[in-house]
Structures are given as structure tokens and as C-alpha cells.
mmCIF file of C-alpha atoms in Angstrom:
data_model
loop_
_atom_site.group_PDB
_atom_site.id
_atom_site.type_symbol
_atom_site.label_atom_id
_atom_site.label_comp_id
_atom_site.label_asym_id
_atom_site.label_seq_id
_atom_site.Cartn_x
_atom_site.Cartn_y
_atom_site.Cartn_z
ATOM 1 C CA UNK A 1 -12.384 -18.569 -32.299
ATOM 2 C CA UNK A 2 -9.155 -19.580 -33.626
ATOM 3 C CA UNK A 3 -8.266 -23.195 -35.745
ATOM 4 C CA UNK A 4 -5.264 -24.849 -35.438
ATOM 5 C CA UNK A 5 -3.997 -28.596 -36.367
ATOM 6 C CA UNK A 6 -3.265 -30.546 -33.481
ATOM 7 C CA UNK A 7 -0.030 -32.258 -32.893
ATOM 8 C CA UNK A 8 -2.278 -35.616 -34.353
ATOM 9 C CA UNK A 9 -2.652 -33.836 -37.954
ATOM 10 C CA UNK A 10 -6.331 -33.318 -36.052
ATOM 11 C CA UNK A 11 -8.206 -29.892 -37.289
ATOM 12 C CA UNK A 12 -9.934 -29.075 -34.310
ATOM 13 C CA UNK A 13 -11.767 -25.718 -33.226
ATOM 14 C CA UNK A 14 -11.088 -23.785 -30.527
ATOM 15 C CA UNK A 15 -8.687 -26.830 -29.296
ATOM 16 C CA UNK A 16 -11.209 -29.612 -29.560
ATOM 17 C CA UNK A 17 -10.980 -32.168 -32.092
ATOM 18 C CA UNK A 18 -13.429 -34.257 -33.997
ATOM 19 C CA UNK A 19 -12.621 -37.355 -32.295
ATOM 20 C CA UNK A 20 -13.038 -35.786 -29.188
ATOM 21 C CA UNK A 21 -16.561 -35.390 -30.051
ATOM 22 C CA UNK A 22 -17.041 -39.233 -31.556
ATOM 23 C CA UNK A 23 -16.094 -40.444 -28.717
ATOM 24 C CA UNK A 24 -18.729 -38.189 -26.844
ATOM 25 C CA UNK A 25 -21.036 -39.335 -29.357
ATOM 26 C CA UNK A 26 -20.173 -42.897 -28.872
ATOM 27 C CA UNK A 27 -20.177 -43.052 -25.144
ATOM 28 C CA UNK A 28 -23.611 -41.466 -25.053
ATOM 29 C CA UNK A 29 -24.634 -44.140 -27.642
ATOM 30 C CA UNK A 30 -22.919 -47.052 -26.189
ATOM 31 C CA UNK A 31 -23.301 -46.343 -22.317
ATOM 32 C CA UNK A 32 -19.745 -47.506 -21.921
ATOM 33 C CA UNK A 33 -16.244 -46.580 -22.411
ATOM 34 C CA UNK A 34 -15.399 -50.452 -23.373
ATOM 35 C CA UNK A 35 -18.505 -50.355 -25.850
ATOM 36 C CA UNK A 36 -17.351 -47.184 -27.072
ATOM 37 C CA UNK A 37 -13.437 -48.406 -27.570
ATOM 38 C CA UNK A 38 -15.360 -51.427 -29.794
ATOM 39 C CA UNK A 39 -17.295 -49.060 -31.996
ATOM 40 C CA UNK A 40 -14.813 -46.366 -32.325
ATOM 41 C CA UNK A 41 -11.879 -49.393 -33.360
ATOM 42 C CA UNK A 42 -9.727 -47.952 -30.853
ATOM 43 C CA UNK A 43 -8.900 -48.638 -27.117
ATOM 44 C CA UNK A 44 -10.090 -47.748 -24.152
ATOM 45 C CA UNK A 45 -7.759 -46.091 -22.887
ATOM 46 C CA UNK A 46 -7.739 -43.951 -25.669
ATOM 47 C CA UNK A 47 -11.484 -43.060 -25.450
ATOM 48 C CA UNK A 48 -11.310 -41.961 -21.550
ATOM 49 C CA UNK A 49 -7.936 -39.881 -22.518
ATOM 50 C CA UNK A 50 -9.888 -38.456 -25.557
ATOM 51 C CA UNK A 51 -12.950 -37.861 -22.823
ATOM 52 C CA UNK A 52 -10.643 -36.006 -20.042
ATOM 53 C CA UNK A 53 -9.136 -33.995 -23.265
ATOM 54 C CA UNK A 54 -12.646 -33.027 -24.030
ATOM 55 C CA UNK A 55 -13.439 -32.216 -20.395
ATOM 56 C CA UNK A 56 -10.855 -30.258 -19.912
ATOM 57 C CA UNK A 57 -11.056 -27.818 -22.743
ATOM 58 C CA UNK A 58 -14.860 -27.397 -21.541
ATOM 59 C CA UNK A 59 -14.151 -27.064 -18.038
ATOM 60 C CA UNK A 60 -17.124 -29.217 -17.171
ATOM 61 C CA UNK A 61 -17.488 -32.923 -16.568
ATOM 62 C CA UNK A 62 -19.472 -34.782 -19.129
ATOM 63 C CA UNK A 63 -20.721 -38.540 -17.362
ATOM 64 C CA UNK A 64 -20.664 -39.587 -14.121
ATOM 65 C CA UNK A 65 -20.167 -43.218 -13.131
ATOM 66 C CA UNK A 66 -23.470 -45.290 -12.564
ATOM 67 C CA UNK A 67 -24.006 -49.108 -12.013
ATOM 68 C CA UNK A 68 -20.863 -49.971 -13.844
ATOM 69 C CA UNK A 69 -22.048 -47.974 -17.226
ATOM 70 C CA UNK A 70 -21.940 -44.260 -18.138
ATOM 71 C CA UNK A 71 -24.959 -41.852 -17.677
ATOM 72 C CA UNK A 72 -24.188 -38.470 -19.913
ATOM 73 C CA UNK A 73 -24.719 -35.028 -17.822
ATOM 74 C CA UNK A 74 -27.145 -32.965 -19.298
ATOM 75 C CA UNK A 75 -24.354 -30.580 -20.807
ATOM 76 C CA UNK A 76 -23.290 -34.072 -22.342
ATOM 77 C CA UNK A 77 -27.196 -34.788 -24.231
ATOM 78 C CA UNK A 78 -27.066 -30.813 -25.053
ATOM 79 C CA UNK A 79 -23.603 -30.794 -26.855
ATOM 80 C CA UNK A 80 -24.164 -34.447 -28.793
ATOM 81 C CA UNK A 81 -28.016 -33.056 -30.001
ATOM 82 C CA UNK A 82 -26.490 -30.354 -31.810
ATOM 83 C CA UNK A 83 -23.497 -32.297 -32.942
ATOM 84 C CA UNK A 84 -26.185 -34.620 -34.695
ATOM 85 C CA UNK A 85 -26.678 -33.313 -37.710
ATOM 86 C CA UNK A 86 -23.149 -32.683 -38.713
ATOM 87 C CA UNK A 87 -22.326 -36.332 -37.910
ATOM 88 C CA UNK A 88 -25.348 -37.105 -40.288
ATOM 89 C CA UNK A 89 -23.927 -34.904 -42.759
ATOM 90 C CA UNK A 90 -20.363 -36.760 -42.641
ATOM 91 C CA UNK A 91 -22.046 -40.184 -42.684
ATOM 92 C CA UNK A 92 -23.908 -38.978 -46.134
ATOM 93 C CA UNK A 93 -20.441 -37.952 -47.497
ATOM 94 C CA UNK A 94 -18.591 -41.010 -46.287
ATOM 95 C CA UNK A 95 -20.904 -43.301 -47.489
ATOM 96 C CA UNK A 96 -20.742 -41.641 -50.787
ATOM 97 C CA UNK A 97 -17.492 -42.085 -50.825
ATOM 98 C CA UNK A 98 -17.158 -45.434 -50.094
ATOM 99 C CA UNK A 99 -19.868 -46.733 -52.164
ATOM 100 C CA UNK A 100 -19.291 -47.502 -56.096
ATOM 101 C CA UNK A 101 -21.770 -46.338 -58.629
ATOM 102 C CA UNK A 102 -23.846 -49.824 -58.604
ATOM 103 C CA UNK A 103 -23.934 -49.475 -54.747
ATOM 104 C CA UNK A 104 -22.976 -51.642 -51.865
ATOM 105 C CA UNK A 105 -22.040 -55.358 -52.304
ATOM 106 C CA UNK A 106 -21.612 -57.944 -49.595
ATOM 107 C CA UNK A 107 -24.019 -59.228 -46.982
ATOM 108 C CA UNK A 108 -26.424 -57.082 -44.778
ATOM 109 C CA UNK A 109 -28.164 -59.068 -42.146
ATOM 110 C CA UNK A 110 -31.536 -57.348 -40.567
ATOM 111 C CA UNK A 111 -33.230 -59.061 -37.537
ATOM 112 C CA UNK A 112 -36.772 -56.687 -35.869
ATOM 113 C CA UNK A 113 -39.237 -57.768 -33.852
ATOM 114 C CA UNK A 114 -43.038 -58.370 -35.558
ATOM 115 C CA UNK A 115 -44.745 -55.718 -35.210
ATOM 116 C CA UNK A 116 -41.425 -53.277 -36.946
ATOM 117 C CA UNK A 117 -40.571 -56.441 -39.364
ATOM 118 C CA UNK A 118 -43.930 -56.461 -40.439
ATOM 119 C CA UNK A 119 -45.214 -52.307 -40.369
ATOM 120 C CA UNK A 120 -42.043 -50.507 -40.935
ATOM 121 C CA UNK A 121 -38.781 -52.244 -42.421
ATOM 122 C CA UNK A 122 -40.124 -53.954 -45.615
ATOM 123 C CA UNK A 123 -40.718 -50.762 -47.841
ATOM 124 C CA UNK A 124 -37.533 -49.276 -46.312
ATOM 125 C CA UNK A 125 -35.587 -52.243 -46.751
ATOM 126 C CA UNK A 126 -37.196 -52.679 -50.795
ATOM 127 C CA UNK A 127 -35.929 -49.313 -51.151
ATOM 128 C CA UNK A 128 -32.321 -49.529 -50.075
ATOM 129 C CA UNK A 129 -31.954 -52.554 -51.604
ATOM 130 C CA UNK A 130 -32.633 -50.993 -55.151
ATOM 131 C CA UNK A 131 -30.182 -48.643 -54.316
ATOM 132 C CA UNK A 132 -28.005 -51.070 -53.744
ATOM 133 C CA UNK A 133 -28.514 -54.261 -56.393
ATOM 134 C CA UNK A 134 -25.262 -56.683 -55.722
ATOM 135 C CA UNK A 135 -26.402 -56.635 -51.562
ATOM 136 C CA UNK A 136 -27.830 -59.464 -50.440
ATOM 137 C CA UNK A 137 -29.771 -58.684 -47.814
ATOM 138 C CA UNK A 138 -32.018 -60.842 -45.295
ATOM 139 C CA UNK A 139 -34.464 -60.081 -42.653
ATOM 140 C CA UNK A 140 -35.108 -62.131 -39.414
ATOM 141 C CA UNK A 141 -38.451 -61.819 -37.225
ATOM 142 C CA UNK A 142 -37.220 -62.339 -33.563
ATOM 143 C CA UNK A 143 -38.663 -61.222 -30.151
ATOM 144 C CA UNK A 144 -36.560 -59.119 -29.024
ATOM 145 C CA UNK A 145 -35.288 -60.991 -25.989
ATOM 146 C CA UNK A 146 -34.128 -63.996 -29.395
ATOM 147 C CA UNK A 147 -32.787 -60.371 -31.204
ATOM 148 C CA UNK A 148 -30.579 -59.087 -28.503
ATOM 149 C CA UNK A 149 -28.888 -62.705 -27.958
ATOM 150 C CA UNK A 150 -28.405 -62.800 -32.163
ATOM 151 C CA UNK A 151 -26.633 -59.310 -31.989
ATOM 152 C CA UNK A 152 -24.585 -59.870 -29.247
ATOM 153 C CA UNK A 153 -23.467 -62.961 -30.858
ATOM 154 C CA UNK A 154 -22.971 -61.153 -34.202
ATOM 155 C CA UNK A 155 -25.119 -63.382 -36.169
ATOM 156 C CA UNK A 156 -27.096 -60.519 -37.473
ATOM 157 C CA UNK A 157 -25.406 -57.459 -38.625
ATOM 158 C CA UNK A 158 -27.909 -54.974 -36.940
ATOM 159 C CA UNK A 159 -31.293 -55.009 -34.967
ATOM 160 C CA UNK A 160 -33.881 -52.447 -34.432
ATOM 161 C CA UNK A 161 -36.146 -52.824 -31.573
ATOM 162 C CA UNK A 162 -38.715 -50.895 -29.159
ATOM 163 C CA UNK A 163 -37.031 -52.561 -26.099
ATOM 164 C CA UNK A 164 -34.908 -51.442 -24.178
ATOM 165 C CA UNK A 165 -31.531 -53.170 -22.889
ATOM 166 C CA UNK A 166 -28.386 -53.121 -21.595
ATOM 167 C CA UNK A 167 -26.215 -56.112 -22.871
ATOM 168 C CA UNK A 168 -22.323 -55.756 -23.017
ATOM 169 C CA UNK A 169 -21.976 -57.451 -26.484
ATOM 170 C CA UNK A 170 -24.458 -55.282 -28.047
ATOM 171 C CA UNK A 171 -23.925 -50.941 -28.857
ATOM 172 C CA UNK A 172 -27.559 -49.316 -29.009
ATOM 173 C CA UNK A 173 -28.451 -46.022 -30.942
ATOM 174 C CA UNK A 174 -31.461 -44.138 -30.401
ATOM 175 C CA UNK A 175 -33.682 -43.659 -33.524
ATOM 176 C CA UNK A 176 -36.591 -42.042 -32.311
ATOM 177 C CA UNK A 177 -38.566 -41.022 -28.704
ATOM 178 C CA UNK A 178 -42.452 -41.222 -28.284
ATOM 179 C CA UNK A 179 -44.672 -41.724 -25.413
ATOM 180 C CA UNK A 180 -48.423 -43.759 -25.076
ATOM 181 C CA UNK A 181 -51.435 -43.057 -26.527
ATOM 182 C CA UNK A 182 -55.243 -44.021 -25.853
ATOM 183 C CA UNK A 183 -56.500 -45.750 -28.731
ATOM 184 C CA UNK A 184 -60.495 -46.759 -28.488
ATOM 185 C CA UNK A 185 -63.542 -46.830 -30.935
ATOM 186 C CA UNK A 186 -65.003 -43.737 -31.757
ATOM 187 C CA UNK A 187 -68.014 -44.660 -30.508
ATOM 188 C CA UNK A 188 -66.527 -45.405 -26.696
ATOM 189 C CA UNK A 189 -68.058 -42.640 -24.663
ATOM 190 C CA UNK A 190 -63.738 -41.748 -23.927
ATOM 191 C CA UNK A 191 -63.681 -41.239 -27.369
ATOM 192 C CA UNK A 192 -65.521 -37.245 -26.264
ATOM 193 C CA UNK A 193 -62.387 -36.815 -23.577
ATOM 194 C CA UNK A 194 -59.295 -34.671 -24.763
ATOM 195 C CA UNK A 195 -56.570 -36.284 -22.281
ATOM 196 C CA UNK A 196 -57.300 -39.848 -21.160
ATOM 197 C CA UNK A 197 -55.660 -40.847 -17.209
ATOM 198 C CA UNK A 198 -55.243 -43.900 -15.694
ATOM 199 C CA UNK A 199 -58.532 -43.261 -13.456
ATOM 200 C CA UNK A 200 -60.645 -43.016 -16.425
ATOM 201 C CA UNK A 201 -60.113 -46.482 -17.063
ATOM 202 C CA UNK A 202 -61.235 -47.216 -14.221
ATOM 203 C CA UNK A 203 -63.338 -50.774 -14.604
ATOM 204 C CA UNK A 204 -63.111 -50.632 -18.535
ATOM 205 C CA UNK A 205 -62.397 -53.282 -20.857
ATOM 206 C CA UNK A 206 -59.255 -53.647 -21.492
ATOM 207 C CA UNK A 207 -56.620 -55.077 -24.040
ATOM 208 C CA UNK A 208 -53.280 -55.715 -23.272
ATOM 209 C CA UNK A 209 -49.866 -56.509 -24.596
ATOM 210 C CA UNK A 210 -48.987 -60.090 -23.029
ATOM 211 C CA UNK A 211 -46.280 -60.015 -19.780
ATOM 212 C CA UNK A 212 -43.446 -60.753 -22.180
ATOM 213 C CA UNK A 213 -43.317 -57.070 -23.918
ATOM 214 C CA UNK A 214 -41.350 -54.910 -21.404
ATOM 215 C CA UNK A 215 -43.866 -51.857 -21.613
ATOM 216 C CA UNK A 216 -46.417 -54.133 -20.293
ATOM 217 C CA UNK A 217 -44.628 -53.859 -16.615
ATOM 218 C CA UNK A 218 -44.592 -50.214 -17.139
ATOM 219 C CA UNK A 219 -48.421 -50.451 -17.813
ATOM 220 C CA UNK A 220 -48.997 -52.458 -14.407
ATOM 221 C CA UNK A 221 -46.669 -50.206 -11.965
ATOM 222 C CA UNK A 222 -48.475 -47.016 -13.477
ATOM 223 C CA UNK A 223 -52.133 -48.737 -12.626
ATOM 224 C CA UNK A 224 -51.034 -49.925 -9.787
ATOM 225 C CA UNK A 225 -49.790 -46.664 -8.272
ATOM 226 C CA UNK A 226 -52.956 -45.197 -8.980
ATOM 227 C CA UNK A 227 -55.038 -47.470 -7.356
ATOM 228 C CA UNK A 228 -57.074 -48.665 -10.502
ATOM 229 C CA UNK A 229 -57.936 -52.421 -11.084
ATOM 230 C CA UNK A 230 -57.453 -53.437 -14.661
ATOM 231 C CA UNK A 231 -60.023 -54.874 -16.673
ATOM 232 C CA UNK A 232 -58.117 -56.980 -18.673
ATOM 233 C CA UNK A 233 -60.595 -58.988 -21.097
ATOM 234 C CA UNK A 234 -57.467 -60.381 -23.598
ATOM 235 C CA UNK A 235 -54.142 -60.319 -23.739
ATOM 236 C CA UNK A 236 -51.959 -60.403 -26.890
ATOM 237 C CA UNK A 237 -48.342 -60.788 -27.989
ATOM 238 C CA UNK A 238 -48.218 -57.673 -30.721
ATOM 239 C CA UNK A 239 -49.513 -54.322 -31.472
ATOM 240 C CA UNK A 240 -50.947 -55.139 -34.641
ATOM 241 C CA UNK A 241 -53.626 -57.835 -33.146
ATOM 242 C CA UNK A 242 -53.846 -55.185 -30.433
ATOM 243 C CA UNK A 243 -54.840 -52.654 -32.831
ATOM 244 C CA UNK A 244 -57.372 -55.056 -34.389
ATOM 245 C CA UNK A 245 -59.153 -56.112 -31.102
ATOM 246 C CA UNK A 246 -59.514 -52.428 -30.187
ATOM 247 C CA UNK A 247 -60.712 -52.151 -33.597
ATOM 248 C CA UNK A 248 -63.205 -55.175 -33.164
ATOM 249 C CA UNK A 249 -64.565 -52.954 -29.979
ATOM 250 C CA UNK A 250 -63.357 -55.454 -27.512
ATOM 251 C CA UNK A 251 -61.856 -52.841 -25.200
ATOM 252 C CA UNK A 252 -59.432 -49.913 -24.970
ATOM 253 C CA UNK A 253 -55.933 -49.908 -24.623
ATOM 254 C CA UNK A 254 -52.051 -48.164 -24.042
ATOM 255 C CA UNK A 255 -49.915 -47.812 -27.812
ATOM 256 C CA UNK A 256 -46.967 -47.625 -28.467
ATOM 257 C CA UNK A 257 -47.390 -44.970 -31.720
ATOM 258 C CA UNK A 258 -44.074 -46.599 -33.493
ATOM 259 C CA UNK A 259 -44.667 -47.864 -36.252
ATOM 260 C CA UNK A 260 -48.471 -48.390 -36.071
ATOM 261 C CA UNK A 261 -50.218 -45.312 -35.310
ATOM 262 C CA UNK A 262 -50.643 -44.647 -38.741
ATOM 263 C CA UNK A 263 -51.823 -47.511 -39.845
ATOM 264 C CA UNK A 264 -54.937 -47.838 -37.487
ATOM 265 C CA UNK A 265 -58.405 -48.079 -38.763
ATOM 266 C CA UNK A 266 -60.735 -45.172 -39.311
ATOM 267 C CA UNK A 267 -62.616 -46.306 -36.672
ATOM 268 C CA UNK A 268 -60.135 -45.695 -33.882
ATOM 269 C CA UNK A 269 -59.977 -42.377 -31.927
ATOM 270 C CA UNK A 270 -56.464 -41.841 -30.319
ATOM 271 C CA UNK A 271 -56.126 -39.673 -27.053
ATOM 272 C CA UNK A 272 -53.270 -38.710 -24.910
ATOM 273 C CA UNK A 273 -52.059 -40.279 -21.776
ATOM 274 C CA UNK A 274 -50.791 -38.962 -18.944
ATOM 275 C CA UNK A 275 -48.576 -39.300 -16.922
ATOM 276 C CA UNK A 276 -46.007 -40.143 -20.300
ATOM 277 C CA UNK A 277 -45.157 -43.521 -20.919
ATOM 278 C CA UNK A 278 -42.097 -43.448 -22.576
ATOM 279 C CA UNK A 279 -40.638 -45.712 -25.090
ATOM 280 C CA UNK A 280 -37.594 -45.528 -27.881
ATOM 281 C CA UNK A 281 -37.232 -47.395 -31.045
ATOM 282 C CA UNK A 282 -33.130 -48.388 -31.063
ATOM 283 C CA UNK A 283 -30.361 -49.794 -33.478
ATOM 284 C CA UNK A 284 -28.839 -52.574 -32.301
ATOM 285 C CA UNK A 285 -25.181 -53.020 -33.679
ATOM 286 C CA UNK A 286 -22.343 -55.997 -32.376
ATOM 287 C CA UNK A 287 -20.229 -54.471 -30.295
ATOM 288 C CA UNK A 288 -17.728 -56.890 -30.910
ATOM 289 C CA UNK A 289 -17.064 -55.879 -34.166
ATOM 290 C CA UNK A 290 -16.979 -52.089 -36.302
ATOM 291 C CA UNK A 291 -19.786 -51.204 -38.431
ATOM 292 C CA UNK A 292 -19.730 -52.501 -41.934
ATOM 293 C CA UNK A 293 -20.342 -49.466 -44.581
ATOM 294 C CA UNK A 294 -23.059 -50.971 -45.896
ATOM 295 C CA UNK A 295 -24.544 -51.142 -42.016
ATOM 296 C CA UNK A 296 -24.079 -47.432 -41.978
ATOM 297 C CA UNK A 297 -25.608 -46.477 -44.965
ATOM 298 C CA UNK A 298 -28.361 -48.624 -44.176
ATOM 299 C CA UNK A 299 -29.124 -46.850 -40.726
ATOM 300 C CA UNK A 300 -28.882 -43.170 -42.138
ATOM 301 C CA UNK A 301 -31.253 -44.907 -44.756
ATOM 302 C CA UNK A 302 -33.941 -45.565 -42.226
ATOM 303 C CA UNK A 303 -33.244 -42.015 -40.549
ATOM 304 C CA UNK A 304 -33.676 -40.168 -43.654
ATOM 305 C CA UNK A 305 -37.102 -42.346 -43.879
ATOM 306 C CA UNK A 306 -38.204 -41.338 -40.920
ATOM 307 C CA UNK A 307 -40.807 -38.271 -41.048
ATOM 308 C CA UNK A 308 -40.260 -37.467 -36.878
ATOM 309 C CA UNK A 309 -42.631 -34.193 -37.371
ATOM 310 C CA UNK A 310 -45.426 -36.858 -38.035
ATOM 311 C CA UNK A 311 -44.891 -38.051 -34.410
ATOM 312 C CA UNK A 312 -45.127 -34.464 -32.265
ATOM 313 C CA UNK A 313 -48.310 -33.508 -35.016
ATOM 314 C CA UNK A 314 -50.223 -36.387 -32.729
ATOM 315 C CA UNK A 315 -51.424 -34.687 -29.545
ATOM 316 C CA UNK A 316 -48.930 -35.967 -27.317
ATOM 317 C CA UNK A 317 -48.054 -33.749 -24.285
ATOM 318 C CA UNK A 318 -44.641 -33.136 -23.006
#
């Protein structure tokens, strides 16, 4: 394939440019061309020109129109997965670039919800900020419903959350996919089963997530479908004291695996579920505003940290 510069001073291969392929990457992030425009610093019209450029030199369509938002055609998911790691690669470069020797400076404003605050962001957060000694950093526990309202309002500078939502003042970016598990005592007779289903809890005891948590509707439709009563015998607002009352051999009950499922006790035997329960861990970024550098190189911090082979080695089917 031939390169040529584009009439914009734009390299681009095979006639497509870079920003061509931001703004795919941003509209698949965002869900919006208007989200999109906010992240990208430019306008919208500019990001559904640079989208019919893109189109065009494909000679496929890329989104189709849903509910007011954006939903990406599968070509669309395709082409930004393997575009990943090069925008990865550029964010490591820019970053570098950007950032003097002693590191960031400024404000960085963190907001999670308990369970993340608590079992995932302080060792990460330790370690950027030695990386990074004149950034003042601060870290807000929020539910999430209190997190999305403080993001959209840009008092915090970036969120990460299991929930997921659609807010216009708020641009999310997937960090990581994973599905239920089974967690129980070892000695629970379904300890001996290889693939736990929602019949085979059926009448057993069972702790729960309280009404508030958003996979806890997901739980109820799923029972409820297959005809199976739950036993609930308590109900609790986070995974950790989840964890612990399974633990405690009060019941059995549905995990989330991020960030917790390696921190469970000895005592625990996970299983698969079926049929998948998804759920995704997200950023959570103003979309009122561009991201700070110091916001960037904090989220391709956390990405780096993230071992996502440690995930797929649990016995979760596809």
C-alpha cells in the first residue's frame, strides 16, 4: 500500500488518516458523536465528516443510529481492537513527552466505588504517585450512582466503576470484561460440581448484593426466567462483606471477579456460571472538558497494572 500526506499535513496509509481512526476510537468509547467532539477538542461536525471520510475509504458503514447514541458495527469493534495497542503505544510516547524528569505536577482527582477504592486503586495509586512526587492526588469513595453525578459535574477528574451508564456529561472507556462466578465453601456439596446453573441453586442459601448494585437486577431477571425461587438469607451493600459471609458459610453467591477474586479466602471454591453474566470495569472521564496529561498517564498506569491473562486463567466459559 502506498503513503501519502494529506492535504491536512496528515500521514495517512492507504488514504486514511490517524484522526480518522481517533475519532473511531472515540465514538466507540464515548457512544456519541457530541461526546466524541468533547474528548477529541474538536467539533462535531468535524468528527461525523472525519467518520463519512473513514467510511468511505472502507466502503463499509461503521455505527448505526440507536436510541439517540451510537452502537459500533462489528467491523467497527474489529478495526478499534487492533488499533488498541498502537494507541497505547502513542499514549506511552506522549506522555513521555510531556512529562518532566520529576514527573507530573498539578492536581489529579480519583473518585471509585468501595469495593475498587478499597481492593484495587490504593497500591496502584501509591505507585503512580511515586512516579510522580509534585502531584497531589486525592481519592473519593462514592457509590457509583454519587460518582457518575461528581464526573459529570467535573468535580473529580476521573472515575472508575463496575456500573454501567449512559450520562451525557460523562465519556466512559472500557478497562476490562469478565463474567460471574460461583463462589461457596469448599465444604458445600456444589463445591464437587464443575459448572454451577441457576437450577442448582435451587432452595440454597443465598447471599446477595443489596437492590442498589445494578448486577443485582441482572441476578433477579436470570432467576426469575428460570423459574428458581431465591433463598436469600442476607443481603449486603459490597463484595467484600459478600465475600466474608460466603466465607463465614452463610450461603453461596454470584461475583463479580473484579477486583476481588483474588483476594478470597482459602476456604472458598469458585465455579462457573452459566448462562454469562456480564459485567465491565470503566473509566469515567468529564466530557465537558479534555483529558489532563496527568489523567492520561494515570489511566495507561492502571492498564499497564492490569495482569488481564489472570482473568481468562479462572475457568470462565465463553
Amino acid at each position: 500500500m502506498s503513503r501519502r500526506i494529506d492535504p491536512d499535513g496528515t500521514r495517512s496509509h492507504a488514504g486514511i488518516t490517524l484522526r480518522e481512526l481517533e475519532v473511531l476510537e472515540a465514538l466507540i468509547s464515548a457512544g456519541s458523536s457530541i461526546n466524541a467532539a468533547r474528548r477529541l477538542g474538536i467539533s462535531q461536525s468535524a468528527v461525523s465528516r472525519r467518520l463519512t471520510q473513514l467510511e468511505d475509504r472502507l466502503g463499509s458503514r461503521l455505527f448505526r443510529r440507536e436510541g439517540g447514541g451510537l452502537r459500533p458495527t462489528i467491523e467497527a469493534l474489529s478495526i478499534n481492537e487492533k488499533l488498541r495497542p498502537v494507541f497505547d503505544t502513542l499514549a506511552k510516547i506522549v506522555n513521555a513527552d510531556e512529562a518532566p524528569e520529576e514527573g507530573y505536577g498539578g492536581t489529579l482527582s480519583i473518585v471509585a466505588p468501595p469495593t475498587i477504592a478499597h481492593r484495587f486503586l490504593p497500591t496502584r495509586i501509591a505507585a503512580f504517585r511515586k512516579r510522580n512526587p509534585a502531584l497531589h492526588v486525592s481519592l473519593d469513595v462514592l457509590a457509583s450512582d454519587s460518582l457518575l453525578t461528581g464526573i459529570a459535574e467535573s468535580r473529580f477528574d476521573i472515575g472508575l466503576t463496575d456500573s454501567t451508564v449512559a450520562h451525557d456529561g460523562v465519556v466512559s472507556e472500557l478497562l476490562l470484561e469478565t463474567q460471574a462466578v460461583c463462589i461457596m465453601r469448599k465444604d458445600h456439596h456444589l463445591a464437587g460440581f464443575d459448572v454451577i446453573r441457576p437450577e442448582d441453586l435451587h432452595e440454597e442459601q443465598f447471599v446477595a448484593l443489596s437492590r442498589r448494585h445494578s448486577s443485582r437486577a441482572k441476578i433477579d431477571r436470570l432467576f426469575e426466567r428460570a423459574g428458581v425461587d431465591m433463598h436469600i438469607v442476607i443481603e449486603t451493600s459490597t463484595n467484600v462483606s459478600l465475600v466474608e459471609f460466603v466465607g463465614e458459610g452463610l450461603g453461596v453467591s454470584l461475583l463479580n471477579p473484579f477486583p476481588m477474586i483474588h483476594q478470597v479466602s482459602d476456604q472458598i471454591a469458585i465455579r462457573p456460571f452459566l448462562p454469562a453474566i456480564r459485567y465491565t470495569a470503566n473509566f469515567m472521564v468529564p466530557a465537558s472538558r479534555p483529558l489532563s496529561s496527568a489523567t492520561s498517564a494515570f489511566m495507561q498506569s492502571i492498564r499497564s497494572s492490569l495482569d488481564r491473562s489472570a482473568y481468562p486463567d479462572l475457568p470462565l466459559p465463553r
